[in-house]
């Protein structure tokens, strides 16, 4: 059981207003460190899981979400300089560039109206004609992060549409990838998963924060957990807050 008086950083909020009014958005953003609180480089993960730990249902995560989770999704995107996502999620969730209408302009950390999407892919099995690669807003060109040994024909086709970053030769080096993104000026990085990418990021000790929505459903089945990686590794997290709305829990964990 969580008591509101357990520490200065622990807050239990009775209810997140579900309607995306400017006041509700500003209140929600205040729990996730807007403005000066994001001055330091940050790699934050945002994931949703069912009460029994599934991160997808029928191959997608949409049915685990709800109004307040969707609002949090847009708030965290608005606070980010860049969105980092695995190629598996791009393929299954049919990712497209972030639209200005999906972003709360007043929360943007810099001058860029929308954060670009950066995709991690070793195989480069990505559709070069997809809107993700062809329809990004000016200043938010999609980035594809891959290895030096990725298939050259695929790389050439993608490089006509997106910025390609090489991180590692035989194996993708996520430490080098994040360092390259920081070198391009992206300080506040939001990863939206999926479990494969998040597992590799966590194993490389690159994840500073995990924002985890727990959805009030049992999904059963064999869906992945929030992280998927063969090697075992435990890391202690501290709980910054828990919010709740309509049975959904919104936990913000920090790596100690
Ligand atoms: N519940 C949630 O919040 C949430 C969020 C996102 C996704 N999802 C769900 O998760 C599923 C997709 O997740 P996933 O785990 O299969 O895929 P993923 O993590 O999105 O992407 C995995 C892919 O990313 C590339 N990659 C990531 N790390 C790499 C590394 N260290 N080295 C080389 N390549 C790397 C590889 O791409 P290549 O194969 O191209 O080499 C790999 O196959 C979908 O069902 C989606 O709906 C749920």
Coordinates of C-alpha atoms and ligand atoms in Angstrom, one line a residue:
X1 CA 0.0 0.0 0.0
X2 CA 1.3 3.4 -0.9
X3 CA 0.9 6.3 1.6
X4 CA 1.0 9.9 0.3
X5 CA 3.3 10.9 3.1
X6 CA 6.1 8.4 2.5
X7 CA 8.4 10.9 0.8
X8 CA 8.6 14.2 -1.0
X9 CA 8.7 12.5 -4.5
X10 CA 5.8 10.1 -3.9
X11 CA 2.4 11.4 -4.8
X12 CA -0.8 9.5 -5.1
X13 CA -3.3 11.5 -7.2
X14 CA -6.9 10.5 -6.9
X15 CA -7.8 11.0 -10.5
X16 CA -6.2 12.3 -13.7
X17 CA -8.7 14.4 -15.5
X18 CA -9.4 12.4 -18.6
X19 CA -10.5 15.2 -20.8
X20 CA -7.5 16.9 -22.6
X21 CA -8.3 20.4 -21.5
X22 CA -5.2 22.8 -21.4
X23 CA -5.4 22.7 -17.6
X24 CA -5.5 18.9 -17.4
X25 CA -2.6 18.7 -19.9
X26 CA -0.5 21.2 -17.9
X27 CA -1.3 19.3 -14.6
X28 CA -0.4 16.0 -16.1
X29 CA 2.8 17.4 -17.7
X30 CA 3.9 18.8 -14.3
X31 CA 4.2 15.3 -12.9
X32 CA 6.6 14.3 -15.7
X33 CA 9.1 17.2 -15.4
X34 CA 8.4 19.8 -18.0
X35 CA 10.6 22.8 -18.6
X36 CA 13.7 23.1 -16.4
X37 CA 13.3 19.6 -15.0
X38 CA 14.1 18.2 -18.4
X39 CA 17.3 20.3 -18.8
X40 CA 19.4 17.3 -18.2
X41 CA 19.7 14.5 -20.8
X42 CA 17.1 11.9 -20.3
X43 CA 16.1 8.6 -21.8
X44 CA 12.5 7.8 -20.8
X45 CA 10.5 4.8 -21.7
X46 CA 6.7 4.8 -22.0
X47 CA 4.9 1.5 -22.1
X48 CA 1.5 0.1 -21.3
X49 CA 0.9 -3.4 -19.9
X50 CA -2.2 -5.4 -18.8
X51 CA -2.6 -6.2 -15.1
X52 CA -1.1 -9.6 -15.9
X53 CA 1.9 -8.1 -17.7
X54 CA 1.0 -8.4 -21.4
X55 CA 2.2 -5.6 -23.7
X56 CA 0.0 -6.5 -26.6
X57 CA -3.3 -8.1 -27.3
X58 CA -3.9 -9.5 -30.8
X59 CA -0.5 -8.2 -31.8
X60 CA -1.1 -4.6 -31.0
X61 CA -1.1 -2.5 -27.8
X62 CA -4.1 -0.3 -28.6
X63 CA -6.7 -2.3 -26.8
X64 CA -4.7 -2.0 -23.5
X65 CA -4.9 1.8 -23.6
X66 CA -7.6 4.2 -22.5
X67 CA -8.3 7.9 -22.7
X68 CA -5.9 9.0 -19.9
X69 CA -3.2 6.7 -21.3
X70 CA -3.6 8.3 -24.7
X71 CA -3.4 11.7 -23.2
X72 CA -0.2 10.8 -21.4
X73 CA 1.2 9.4 -24.6
X74 CA 0.7 12.8 -26.3
X75 CA 2.1 14.7 -23.3
X76 CA 5.2 12.6 -23.1
X77 CA 5.7 13.0 -26.9
X78 CA 5.3 16.7 -26.5
X79 CA 8.0 16.8 -23.8
X80 CA 10.5 14.9 -26.0
X81 CA 13.2 16.0 -28.4
X82 CA 13.1 12.7 -30.2
X83 CA 11.1 9.4 -30.2
X84 CA 13.1 6.2 -30.4
X85 CA 11.4 3.0 -31.5
X86 CA 12.2 -0.5 -32.5
X87 CA 11.6 -1.7 -36.1
X88 CA 9.3 -4.4 -34.8
X89 CA 6.9 -1.8 -33.4
X90 CA 7.2 0.3 -36.5
X91 CA 6.2 -2.7 -38.6
X92 CA 3.3 -3.9 -36.4
X93 CA 1.9 -0.6 -35.2
X94 CA 2.5 1.0 -38.7
X95 CA 4.3 4.0 -37.3
X96 CA 4.1 7.4 -39.1
X97 CA 5.7 10.7 -38.4
X98 CA 4.4 12.7 -35.4
X99 CA 1.8 15.3 -36.5
X100 CA 1.7 18.8 -35.1
X101 CA -2.0 18.2 -34.2
X102 CA -1.0 15.4 -31.9
X103 CA 1.4 17.5 -29.9
X104 CA 0.8 20.1 -27.1
X105 CA 2.8 23.0 -28.5
X106 CA 3.1 24.7 -25.1
X107 CA 5.0 21.8 -23.7
X108 CA 7.7 21.6 -26.5
X109 CA 11.2 21.7 -25.0
X110 CA 12.9 23.5 -27.9
X111 CA 12.0 25.3 -31.2
X112 CA 11.1 22.1 -33.2
X113 CA 7.3 21.8 -33.5
X114 CA 7.3 18.0 -33.4
X115 CA 9.9 15.4 -32.4
X116 CA 11.4 13.2 -35.1
X117 CA 11.1 9.5 -34.9
X118 CA 14.3 7.4 -34.8
X119 CA 13.9 3.7 -35.7
X120 CA 16.4 1.0 -34.6
X121 CA 16.8 -1.7 -37.2
X122 CA 19.6 -4.2 -37.9
X123 CA 17.8 -5.8 -40.9
X124 CA 16.6 -2.5 -42.5
X125 CA 13.4 -4.4 -43.3
X126 CA 11.5 -1.2 -43.5
X127 CA 9.3 0.1 -46.4
X128 CA 11.2 3.0 -48.0
X129 CA 7.9 4.3 -49.4
X130 CA 6.1 4.3 -46.0
X131 CA 4.8 7.6 -44.8
X132 CA 7.2 7.3 -41.8
X133 CA 10.1 7.8 -44.2
X134 CA 8.5 10.0 -46.9
X135 CA 6.2 12.3 -45.0
X136 CA 8.1 13.7 -42.0
X137 CA 7.7 17.4 -41.2
X138 CA 10.5 19.7 -42.2
X139 CA 13.1 19.7 -39.4
X140 CA 11.8 16.3 -38.1
X141 CA 13.2 13.9 -40.8
X142 CA 13.0 10.3 -39.7
X143 CA 16.2 8.8 -38.5
X144 CA 17.1 5.1 -39.0
X145 CA 19.8 3.6 -36.8
X146 CA 21.6 0.6 -38.1
X147 CA 24.9 -1.3 -38.4
X148 CA 27.7 -1.0 -40.8
X149 CA 26.9 -4.5 -42.1
X150 CA 23.2 -3.8 -42.9
X151 CA 22.1 -4.8 -46.4
X152 CA 23.6 -2.1 -48.7
X153 CA 20.6 -2.0 -51.2
X154 CA 18.1 -1.4 -48.4
X155 CA 20.3 1.1 -46.8
X156 CA 20.7 3.0 -50.1
X157 CA 16.9 3.1 -50.6
X158 CA 16.2 4.3 -47.1
X159 CA 19.0 6.9 -47.2
X160 CA 17.2 8.7 -50.0
X161 CA 14.3 9.3 -47.6
X162 CA 15.7 9.3 -44.1
X163 CA 18.8 10.2 -42.2
X164 CA 20.8 7.0 -41.6
X165 CA 23.0 6.7 -38.5
X166 CA 25.5 3.8 -38.2
X167 CA 26.1 2.5 -34.7
X168 CA 28.3 -0.5 -34.5
X169 CA 29.5 -2.8 -37.3
X170 CA 28.5 -6.4 -36.8
X171 CA 26.2 -5.7 -33.8
X172 CA 24.1 -2.6 -33.2
X173 CA 25.7 -0.6 -30.4
X174 CA 22.9 1.2 -28.6
X175 CA 25.3 3.2 -26.4
X176 CA 26.9 4.6 -29.6
X177 CA 23.4 5.2 -31.1
X178 CA 22.2 7.2 -28.1
X179 CA 25.5 9.1 -28.0
X180 CA 25.1 10.0 -31.7
X181 CA 21.6 11.2 -31.1
X182 CA 22.8 13.4 -28.2
X183 CA 25.5 14.7 -30.5
X184 CA 22.8 15.8 -32.9
X185 CA 21.2 17.8 -30.0
X186 CA 18.5 15.4 -28.9
X187 CA 18.6 15.5 -25.1
X188 CA 15.2 14.4 -24.0
X189 CA 14.7 11.0 -25.7
X190 CA 11.4 9.1 -25.4
X191 CA 11.4 5.4 -26.3
X192 CA 8.0 3.9 -27.0
X193 CA 9.5 0.4 -27.1
X194 CA 8.8 -2.3 -28.0
X195 CA 9.9 -4.9 -25.6
X196 CA 12.9 -6.0 -27.7
X197 CA 14.3 -2.5 -28.0
X198 CA 13.5 -1.7 -24.4
X199 CA 15.2 -4.9 -23.2
X200 CA 18.4 -4.0 -25.1
X201 CA 18.3 -0.4 -23.9
X202 CA 17.8 -1.5 -20.3
X203 CA 20.6 -4.1 -20.5
X204 CA 22.9 -1.3 -21.7
X205 CA 21.8 0.8 -18.7
X206 CA 20.5 3.5 -20.9
X207 CA 17.0 3.8 -19.5
X208 CA 16.7 6.6 -16.9
X209 CA 13.0 6.4 -16.5
X210 CA 10.1 4.0 -17.0
X211 CA 6.6 5.4 -17.3
X212 CA 4.4 2.4 -17.1
X213 CA 0.7 2.4 -17.5
X214 CA -1.0 -0.7 -15.9
X215 CA -4.3 -1.4 -17.7
X216 CA -7.1 -2.9 -15.6
X217 CA -7.5 -5.9 -17.9
X218 CA -6.3 -9.5 -17.9
X219 CA -4.9 -10.3 -21.3
X220 CA -4.0 -14.0 -20.8
X221 CA -2.1 -15.5 -23.7
X222 CA 1.7 -15.3 -24.3
X223 CA 2.3 -11.7 -25.1
X224 CA 5.7 -10.2 -24.2
X225 CA 6.5 -8.4 -21.0
X226 CA 7.7 -4.8 -21.1
X227 CA 11.2 -6.0 -21.8
X228 CA 12.3 -8.9 -23.9
X229 CA 15.9 -10.0 -23.8
X230 CA 17.5 -13.4 -23.3
X231 CA 19.9 -12.3 -20.5
X232 CA 18.7 -11.9 -16.9
X233 CA 19.5 -8.6 -15.2
X234 CA 17.9 -6.9 -12.3
X235 CA 18.0 -3.2 -11.5
X236 CA 16.5 -1.4 -8.6
X237 CA 14.0 1.4 -9.5
X238 CA 12.6 4.1 -7.4
X239 CA 9.0 5.1 -7.7
X240 CA 8.5 8.8 -8.4
X241 CA 4.8 8.8 -8.5
X242 CA 1.6 6.8 -9.1
X243 CA -1.4 8.4 -10.7
X244 CA -4.7 6.7 -11.4
X245 CA -7.7 7.2 -13.6
X246 CA -10.6 5.0 -14.2
X247 CA -8.8 1.9 -13.0
X248 CA -5.6 2.6 -14.9
X249 CA -2.4 3.2 -12.9
X250 CA 0.4 5.5 -14.2
X251 CA 3.7 4.8 -12.5
X252 CA 6.8 6.8 -13.1
X253 CA 10.0 4.9 -12.1
X254 CA 13.5 6.2 -12.0
X255 CA 16.7 4.1 -12.2
X256 CA 18.6 4.4 -9.0
Ligands
LIG1 N1 2.6 -2.1 -24.7 C1 3.4 -1.2 -25.2 O1 3.6 -0.1 -24.6 C2 4.0 -1.5 -26.5 C3 4.9 -0.5 -27.0 C4 5.5 -0.8 -28.2 C5 5.3 -2.0 -28.9 N2 4.4 -2.9 -28.3 C6 4.1 -4.2 -29.0 O2 5.3 -4.9 -29.0 C7 5.4 -5.6 -30.2 C8 6.7 -5.3 -31.0 O3 7.8 -5.4 -30.1 P1 9.1 -6.2 -30.5 O4 9.8 -6.4 -29.2 O5 8.7 -7.3 -31.3 O6 9.9 -5.2 -31.4 P2 10.7 -3.8 -31.1 O7 11.3 -3.8 -29.8 O8 9.8 -2.7 -31.5 O9 11.7 -3.9 -32.3 C9 12.7 -5.0 -32.3 C10 13.5 -4.7 -33.5 O10 14.3 -3.5 -33.4 C11 15.6 -3.7 -33.9 N3 16.5 -3.7 -32.7 C12 16.1 -3.4 -31.4 N4 17.2 -3.5 -30.6 C13 18.2 -3.9 -31.4 C14 19.6 -4.2 -31.1 N5 20.1 -4.0 -29.9 N6 20.3 -4.7 -32.1 C15 19.8 -4.8 -33.4 N7 18.5 -4.5 -33.7 C16 17.7 -4.1 -32.7 C17 15.5 -5.1 -34.6 O11 15.0 -4.7 -35.9 P3 15.2 -5.5 -37.2 O12 14.4 -6.8 -37.1 O13 14.7 -4.6 -38.3 O14 16.7 -5.9 -37.3 C18 14.5 -5.8 -33.8 O15 13.9 -6.9 -34.5 C19 4.2 -5.3 -31.0 O16 3.2 -6.4 -30.8 C20 3.7 -4.0 -30.4 O17 2.3 -3.9 -30.5 C21 3.8 -2.6 -27.2

